[in-house]
């Protein structure tokens, strides 16, 4: 079975370490906040200028001046700080964020990522995604392995305009967890019940299948 | 408006000197921390051909979106403009020019502009459409592109509190682009929820020192919420 959105978030959350500063993109990455393992403390960075994003507010505590990068009303947790956009991106571009999780349309074997622009469709903008992928050392891309029509999104070369070049090393799809090394995807883990053959069939870029591939458990 | 007293009494005074074809920098992220009354005054003034630099362009009927209604914006420099149907129509018809800029690069362009730095190198956007036509270099094996600073004829800013000297503090995440924008305007106008007596704001808590600020005006604010999200109490 392909992973659900919640399972994808759970799997990403296993990469969290005590003391990490983490930026979570919109969509599945946002759900990772719900699965922070017990006993570890992480600080969530929101690029509009909040380090230490807390839970959503209640009706009583809602505040128009307190939002996250998805423009949702939020709260600040204990230990939070608030600052300008320039300061926020100094953290991101300066490599101070320990883990960045974001979605994508395509990734390729060279670590290129395309996530913001589909030619012929209206382009809304890249927001902070180009800064995040260029500035971070440790990035996990979350995406479906193939499109609804079965077209692979793990390619030899991205077909869409890039968000960043040569910056992605880890990809979690609904079918597998893979790393990008030396011009190839390396299969590390399979989703429960998903066969290696299915992953091979749905991966267009060069794929290496080591002997020690493990099946994820939830 | 005399000497170090930056206070003005009317929005007309606050934006005196703003004319057609100028560049206006605006603070705000989405609809949070936007100078909503200064934007409304620009609409009332009817100036046209503006280049507007702001992370977003408001929504239909609120924020910078209202400047599209009478086609006052010629060019928009922003990182994300997806919330606005009128924007899409004017973009597709060619009436509106858009320069999409990565959010961190946009902030840094204005920070640099305010700090007298004409350009800077950044890895952001290398190998992407953003890099087209820009100088590239390598530092320590890392590919970077040259990005030029941005300054504006006017900067419009939303603060929480200010004093007579134009010292400003911002409230929560309504800070966002505002302090950066404040540094990069030839004339910087700040509208605030409260003007306090000199000495009330502690020197250590000032976000924007008054040297950057030319005019301060007291406003009242709707503060519209874009994505109202709550948990159960």
Coordinates of C-alpha atoms in Angstrom, one line a residue:
Chain A
X1 CA 0.0 0.0 0.0
X2 CA 1.2 3.5 -0.8
X3 CA 1.7 5.6 2.3
X4 CA -1.0 8.0 3.3
X5 CA -0.2 11.7 3.8
X6 CA -0.2 11.0 7.6
X7 CA 2.2 8.1 7.2
X8 CA 4.5 10.2 5.0
X9 CA 4.6 12.8 7.8
X10 CA 5.3 10.1 10.4
X11 CA 8.2 8.8 8.4
X12 CA 9.7 12.3 7.9
X13 CA 9.3 12.9 11.7
X14 CA 11.7 10.0 12.4
X15 CA 14.4 12.2 10.9
X16 CA 13.9 14.8 13.6
X17 CA 16.6 15.1 16.3
X18 CA 16.5 16.7 19.7
X19 CA 17.4 20.3 19.4
X20 CA 16.7 20.7 15.7
X21 CA 15.5 23.9 14.1
X22 CA 13.1 22.8 11.3
X23 CA 11.3 24.6 8.5
X24 CA 8.2 22.8 7.2
X25 CA 6.7 23.6 3.9
X26 CA 3.0 23.7 3.0
X27 CA 1.0 20.5 2.6
X28 CA 2.4 17.2 3.9
X29 CA 5.5 18.8 5.5
X30 CA 3.1 20.8 7.8
X31 CA 1.7 17.5 9.1
X32 CA 5.2 16.5 10.4
X33 CA 4.6 18.8 13.4
X34 CA 1.9 16.4 14.6
X35 CA 4.4 13.5 14.9
X36 CA 7.4 14.9 16.8
X37 CA 8.6 11.9 18.7
X38 CA 8.2 11.9 22.5
X39 CA 11.2 13.1 24.5
X40 CA 12.7 15.3 21.8
X41 CA 12.2 19.1 21.4
X42 CA 12.4 20.9 18.1
X43 CA 11.8 24.5 17.2
X44 CA 9.7 25.2 14.1
X45 CA 10.8 28.1 11.8
X46 CA 8.2 29.9 9.7
X47 CA 9.8 32.1 7.1
X48 CA 7.6 35.1 7.6
X49 CA 9.6 35.7 10.8
X50 CA 8.7 33.3 13.6
X51 CA 11.0 30.8 15.2
X52 CA 9.1 28.6 17.7
X53 CA 5.7 28.2 15.9
X54 CA 3.1 26.8 18.3
X55 CA -0.4 25.3 18.0
X56 CA -3.3 27.0 16.2
X57 CA -5.0 29.5 18.5
X58 CA -8.4 29.1 20.0
X59 CA -11.3 31.3 19.0
X60 CA -10.5 33.4 22.1
X61 CA -6.8 33.8 21.4
X62 CA -6.9 34.3 17.6
X63 CA -4.8 37.3 16.6
X64 CA -4.5 38.8 13.1
X65 CA -0.9 39.8 13.8
X66 CA 0.2 36.2 14.5
X67 CA 0.4 34.1 11.4
X68 CA 2.7 31.4 9.8
X69 CA 4.1 31.3 6.3
X70 CA 0.9 29.6 5.1
X71 CA -0.9 32.8 6.3
X72 CA -2.7 30.7 8.9
X73 CA -3.3 32.1 12.4
X74 CA -0.9 30.4 14.8
X75 CA 0.6 30.9 18.3
X76 CA 4.1 31.2 19.5
X77 CA 5.5 28.6 21.9
X78 CA 7.6 29.1 24.9
X79 CA 11.1 30.1 23.8
X80 CA 9.9 31.6 20.5
X81 CA 11.3 34.7 18.8
X82 CA 9.9 37.0 16.2
X83 CA 12.0 39.0 13.7
X84 CA 12.0 40.6 10.2
X85 CA 11.9 38.8 6.9
X86 CA 15.6 39.7 6.3
X87 CA 16.6 38.1 9.6
X88 CA 14.4 35.1 8.8
X89 CA 16.1 34.5 5.5
X90 CA 19.5 35.1 7.0
X91 CA 18.8 32.0 9.1
X92 CA 17.7 30.1 6.1
X93 CA 20.3 31.2 3.6
X94 CA 23.1 31.1 6.2
X95 CA 22.5 27.4 6.7
X96 CA 21.3 27.7 10.3
X97 CA 18.2 25.6 9.8
X98 CA 18.9 21.9 10.6
X99 CA 16.1 20.3 8.5
X100 CA 13.9 21.6 5.7
X101 CA 10.9 19.6 4.5
X102 CA 9.2 20.6 1.3
X103 CA 7.1 19.3 -1.5
X104 CA 8.0 19.2 -5.2
X105 CA 6.6 18.4 -8.7
X106 CA 9.8 16.6 -9.8
X107 CA 13.3 15.7 -8.6
X108 CA 16.2 14.2 -10.6
X109 CA 19.3 12.1 -10.2
X110 CA 21.5 15.3 -10.1
X111 CA 19.6 16.5 -7.0
X112 CA 17.7 19.2 -9.0
X113 CA 14.2 20.1 -7.8
X114 CA 11.3 21.6 -9.7
X115 CA 8.4 22.8 -7.5
X116 CA 7.1 26.2 -8.5
X117 CA 6.3 26.6 -12.1
X118 CA 4.4 24.7 -14.8
X119 CA 4.8 26.4 -18.2
X120 CA 1.5 27.3 -19.7
X121 CA -0.2 27.4 -16.3
X122 CA -0.4 30.6 -14.2
X123 CA 2.7 31.1 -12.2
X124 CA 2.1 32.3 -8.7
X125 CA 5.6 32.6 -7.5
X126 CA 8.4 30.7 -5.7
X127 CA 7.8 32.3 -2.3
X128 CA 10.7 31.2 -0.1
X129 CA 11.3 27.8 -1.7
X130 CA 14.4 28.9 -3.8
X131 CA 16.0 30.3 -0.6
X132 CA 15.2 27.2 1.4
X133 CA 16.7 24.7 -1.1
X134 CA 19.8 26.8 -1.8
X135 CA 20.5 27.5 1.9
X136 CA 19.8 24.2 3.6
X137 CA 22.2 21.3 3.9
X138 CA 19.6 18.8 5.1
X139 CA 16.4 18.7 2.9
X140 CA 13.8 16.1 2.6
X141 CA 11.5 16.3 -0.4
X142 CA 8.0 14.8 0.1
X143 CA 6.0 14.0 -3.0
X144 CA 4.0 11.3 -4.7
X145 CA 6.2 8.9 -6.6
X146 CA 4.3 9.2 -9.9
X147 CA 1.5 11.4 -11.2
X148 CA -2.1 10.3 -11.4
X149 CA -1.5 9.2 -14.9
X150 CA 1.4 7.0 -13.7
X151 CA 4.2 9.4 -15.0
X152 CA 7.3 9.1 -12.8
X153 CA 8.3 12.3 -10.9
X154 CA 11.8 10.8 -10.2
X155 CA 13.6 11.7 -13.4
X156 CA 17.0 11.6 -15.1
X157 CA 16.5 15.3 -15.6
X158 CA 13.7 17.6 -14.4
X159 CA 11.5 18.7 -17.3
X160 CA 10.1 21.7 -15.4
X161 CA 11.9 25.0 -14.6
X162 CA 14.0 24.4 -11.5
X163 CA 13.6 25.7 -8.0
X164 CA 17.2 24.8 -7.2
X165 CA 20.1 22.9 -8.8
X166 CA 22.0 20.0 -7.2
X167 CA 20.6 20.6 -3.7
X168 CA 18.4 17.5 -2.9
X169 CA 19.8 14.4 -1.3
X170 CA 16.7 12.8 0.3
X171 CA 13.3 12.0 -1.1
X172 CA 10.3 10.5 0.6
X173 CA 7.5 9.4 -1.7
X174 CA 4.3 7.5 -1.1
X175 CA 6.1 4.4 -2.2
X176 CA 9.7 4.7 -0.9
X177 CA 12.4 6.6 0.9
X178 CA 15.4 7.2 -1.4
X179 CA 18.7 9.1 -1.3
X180 CA 20.4 10.7 -4.3
X181 CA 24.1 9.8 -4.7
X182 CA 26.5 10.0 -7.6
X183 CA 23.9 10.6 -10.2
X184 CA 21.4 8.0 -9.1
X185 CA 18.5 7.4 -6.8
X186 CA 19.4 4.8 -4.1
X187 CA 16.4 2.9 -2.7
X188 CA 16.7 2.7 1.1
X189 CA 13.2 1.8 2.3
X190 CA 9.9 0.6 0.7
X191 CA 6.4 1.5 1.9
X192 CA 4.7 -1.5 3.6
X193 CA 3.5 -4.0 0.9
X194 CA 5.0 -2.1 -2.0
X195 CA 7.3 -4.2 -4.1
X196 CA 10.7 -3.2 -5.4
X197 CA 9.5 -4.0 -8.9
X198 CA 6.7 -1.4 -8.6
X199 CA 9.3 1.2 -7.5
X200 CA 11.6 0.3 -10.4
X201 CA 8.7 0.6 -12.8
X202 CA 7.7 4.0 -11.5
X203 CA 11.2 5.5 -11.3
X204 CA 12.4 7.0 -14.6
X205 CA 15.8 8.2 -13.4
X206 CA 18.7 5.7 -12.7
X207 CA 17.8 3.6 -9.6
X208 CA 20.2 1.6 -7.5
X209 CA 18.6 -1.1 -5.4
X210 CA 21.0 -2.2 -2.6
X211 CA 20.7 -5.6 -0.9
X212 CA 19.7 -4.1 2.4
X213 CA 16.5 -2.3 1.4
X214 CA 14.1 -2.3 4.4
X215 CA 10.3 -2.1 4.6
X216 CA 9.0 0.7 6.7
X217 CA 6.8 -0.1 9.7
X218 CA 4.2 2.0 11.3
Chain B
X1 CA 6.3 67.8 10.7
X2 CA 9.3 69.8 12.1
X3 CA 12.8 68.8 13.0
X4 CA 12.9 65.4 14.6
X5 CA 9.1 65.4 15.2
X6 CA 7.9 63.1 12.3
X7 CA 4.2 63.2 13.1
X8 CA 1.8 64.2 10.4
X9 CA -2.0 64.8 10.9
X10 CA -3.5 63.6 7.6
X11 CA -3.0 60.8 5.1
X12 CA -2.7 63.4 2.3
X13 CA 0.3 64.9 4.2
X14 CA 1.7 61.4 4.8
X15 CA 2.0 60.7 1.1
X16 CA 2.6 64.2 -0.2
X17 CA 5.0 64.1 -3.1
X18 CA 4.0 60.7 -4.4
X19 CA 3.5 61.0 -8.2
X20 CA 3.0 58.9 -11.3
X21 CA 5.6 56.3 -12.2
X22 CA 7.3 56.2 -8.9
X23 CA 8.5 53.1 -7.1
X24 CA 6.7 52.2 -3.8
X25 CA 8.0 49.6 -1.4
X26 CA 5.3 48.1 0.9
X27 CA 5.7 46.1 4.1
X28 CA 3.4 43.1 4.9
X29 CA 3.2 39.3 4.4
X30 CA -0.1 38.3 2.9
X31 CA -2.6 40.6 4.7
X32 CA -0.6 40.6 7.9
X33 CA 1.1 43.9 8.8
X34 CA 0.1 45.7 5.7
X35 CA -0.1 49.5 5.6
X36 CA -3.8 49.3 4.7
X37 CA -4.7 53.0 5.1
X38 CA -1.6 54.2 3.2
X39 CA -2.6 51.9 0.4
X40 CA -6.2 53.2 0.5
X41 CA -4.7 56.7 0.2
X42 CA -2.7 55.8 -2.8
X43 CA -6.0 54.6 -4.4
X44 CA -7.7 57.8 -3.5
X45 CA -4.8 59.9 -5.0
X46 CA -5.1 58.0 -8.3
X47 CA -1.4 58.0 -9.1
X48 CA -0.6 55.6 -11.9
X49 CA 2.3 53.7 -13.5
X50 CA 3.6 52.6 -10.1
X51 CA 6.2 50.0 -9.6
X52 CA 5.2 48.3 -6.4
X53 CA 7.7 46.1 -4.4
X54 CA 6.0 43.9 -1.9
X55 CA 6.1 40.2 -0.9
X56 CA 2.5 39.8 -2.1
X57 CA -0.2 41.9 -3.9
X58 CA -3.1 41.7 -1.4
X59 CA -6.4 40.1 -2.4
X60 CA -9.3 41.2 -4.4
X61 CA -10.7 44.3 -2.7
X62 CA -8.2 44.6 0.1
X63 CA -4.6 45.6 0.5
X64 CA -2.5 46.2 -2.6
X65 CA -5.3 44.4 -4.6
X66 CA -7.3 47.7 -4.6
X67 CA -4.6 49.4 -6.6
X68 CA -5.3 47.0 -9.4
X69 CA -8.9 48.2 -9.7
X70 CA -7.9 51.4 -11.5
X71 CA -4.8 50.0 -13.0
X72 CA -2.4 52.0 -10.9
X73 CA 0.3 49.4 -10.8
X74 CA 2.4 49.0 -13.9
X75 CA 4.9 46.6 -12.5
X76 CA 4.9 44.3 -9.4
X77 CA 8.0 42.9 -7.8
X78 CA 6.9 40.1 -5.4
X79 CA 7.6 36.5 -4.4
X80 CA 4.1 35.1 -4.4
X81 CA 1.0 36.6 -6.0
X82 CA -1.5 33.7 -6.1
X83 CA -4.4 35.1 -4.1
X84 CA -5.9 37.6 -6.5
X85 CA -8.2 37.0 -9.5
X86 CA -7.9 40.6 -10.9
X87 CA -4.1 40.3 -10.7
X88 CA -4.2 37.1 -12.8
X89 CA -6.4 38.8 -15.4
X90 CA -4.2 41.9 -15.8
X91 CA -1.1 39.7 -15.9
X92 CA -2.5 37.5 -18.7
X93 CA -3.7 40.5 -20.7
X94 CA -0.3 42.1 -20.5
X95 CA -1.4 45.2 -18.6
X96 CA 0.7 44.3 -15.6
X97 CA 4.3 43.3 -15.6
X98 CA 5.5 41.0 -12.8
X99 CA 9.0 40.3 -11.6
X100 CA 8.9 37.2 -9.4
X101 CA 11.7 37.3 -6.9
X102 CA 12.6 34.7 -4.3
X103 CA 11.4 35.8 -0.9
X104 CA 14.8 35.9 0.8
X105 CA 16.4 37.6 -2.2
X106 CA 13.6 40.2 -2.1
X107 CA 14.2 40.9 1.6
X108 CA 17.9 41.1 1.1
X109 CA 17.6 43.4 -2.0
X110 CA 15.8 45.9 0.2
X111 CA 18.1 45.4 3.2
X112 CA 21.1 46.0 0.8
X113 CA 19.3 49.0 -0.7
X114 CA 18.8 50.5 2.7
X115 CA 22.4 49.8 3.7
X116 CA 24.0 51.4 0.7
X117 CA 25.1 48.0 -0.8
X118 CA 24.4 48.1 -4.6
X119 CA 24.4 44.3 -5.2
X120 CA 25.2 41.0 -3.6
X121 CA 25.9 37.4 -4.5
X122 CA 23.6 34.6 -3.4
X123 CA 23.2 30.9 -4.2
X124 CA 19.4 31.4 -4.2
X125 CA 18.1 31.0 -7.8
X126 CA 21.2 29.6 -9.3
X127 CA 20.4 27.3 -12.2
X128 CA 16.7 28.5 -12.2
X129 CA 14.8 31.0 -14.4
X130 CA 15.6 33.6 -11.8
X131 CA 19.3 33.5 -12.8
X132 CA 18.7 34.3 -16.5
X133 CA 20.7 37.3 -17.6
X134 CA 22.5 37.6 -14.3
X135 CA 26.2 37.4 -13.6
X136 CA 27.3 34.2 -12.0
X137 CA 30.5 33.3 -10.0
X138 CA 31.8 30.6 -7.8
X139 CA 32.9 31.1 -4.2
X140 CA 34.5 28.0 -2.5
X141 CA 32.9 25.8 -5.1
X142 CA 29.4 27.2 -4.6
X143 CA 27.6 28.7 -7.6
X144 CA 26.1 32.1 -6.9
X145 CA 24.3 34.8 -8.9
X146 CA 24.5 38.6 -8.6
X147 CA 21.4 40.3 -7.4
X148 CA 21.0 44.1 -7.4
X149 CA 19.6 46.1 -4.5
X150 CA 16.2 47.8 -4.4
X151 CA 15.3 51.2 -3.2
X152 CA 12.1 53.1 -3.5
X153 CA 10.8 56.7 -3.9
X154 CA 8.4 55.9 -1.1
X155 CA 8.4 53.1 1.5
X156 CA 5.0 52.5 3.2
X157 CA 5.2 50.7 6.5
X158 CA 2.8 49.4 9.2
X159 CA 4.0 49.6 12.8
X160 CA 2.4 49.0 16.1
X161 CA 3.7 51.9 18.1
X162 CA 5.9 54.9 17.3
X163 CA 7.1 58.0 19.1
X164 CA 7.5 61.5 17.8
X165 CA 11.0 60.7 16.7
X166 CA 9.8 58.0 14.3
X167 CA 11.1 55.1 16.4
X168 CA 8.9 52.1 15.7
X169 CA 8.1 48.8 17.2
X170 CA 6.1 46.1 15.4
X171 CA 3.6 43.7 16.9
X172 CA 4.2 39.9 16.6
X173 CA 4.6 38.6 13.0
X174 CA 3.2 41.9 11.6
X175 CA 6.8 42.8 11.6
X176 CA 7.8 40.7 8.5
X177 CA 9.1 42.9 5.7
X178 CA 8.3 46.2 7.4
X179 CA 11.7 46.9 9.1
X180 CA 13.5 46.1 5.8
X181 CA 11.1 48.2 3.7
X182 CA 11.5 51.1 6.2
X183 CA 15.3 51.4 5.5
X184 CA 15.0 51.5 1.7
X185 CA 12.6 54.3 1.0
X186 CA 13.8 57.8 -0.1
X187 CA 10.7 58.9 1.9
X188 CA 9.6 56.4 4.5
X189 CA 6.1 56.7 5.9
X190 CA 4.9 54.6 8.9
X191 CA 1.4 54.3 10.0
X192 CA 0.8 52.9 13.5
X193 CA -1.9 51.9 16.0
X194 CA -0.5 54.2 18.7
X195 CA 1.8 57.2 18.9
X196 CA 3.4 57.3 22.3
X197 CA 5.2 60.1 24.2
X198 CA 9.0 60.3 23.7
X199 CA 10.7 58.1 26.2
X200 CA 7.9 55.5 26.5
X201 CA 9.6 53.2 24.0
X202 CA 12.8 51.8 25.6
X203 CA 15.9 52.3 23.4
X204 CA 16.5 48.6 23.6
X205 CA 13.1 47.6 22.2
X206 CA 13.1 49.8 19.1
X207 CA 12.9 47.7 15.9
X208 CA 13.2 50.6 13.4
X209 CA 15.2 53.6 14.6
X210 CA 13.8 57.0 13.7
X211 CA 16.7 57.8 11.4
X212 CA 15.0 55.7 8.7
X213 CA 11.6 57.3 9.2
X214 CA 10.3 60.6 7.6
X215 CA 6.6 60.6 8.5
X216 CA 4.5 59.0 11.2
X217 CA 0.7 58.9 11.1
X218 CA -1.8 57.4 13.5
X219 CA -4.4 55.0 11.9
X220 CA -7.1 52.6 12.7
X221 CA -6.9 49.1 11.1
X222 CA -9.2 46.4 10.0
X223 CA -6.5 43.7 10.1
X224 CA -8.2 41.2 7.9
X225 CA -7.3 37.5 8.5
X226 CA -6.5 35.5 5.3
X227 CA -6.5 31.9 6.7
X228 CA -8.5 31.7 9.9
X229 CA -7.4 28.5 11.6
X230 CA -8.2 27.5 15.2
X231 CA -8.0 24.4 17.4
X232 CA -10.7 23.4 19.8
X233 CA -10.4 25.0 23.2

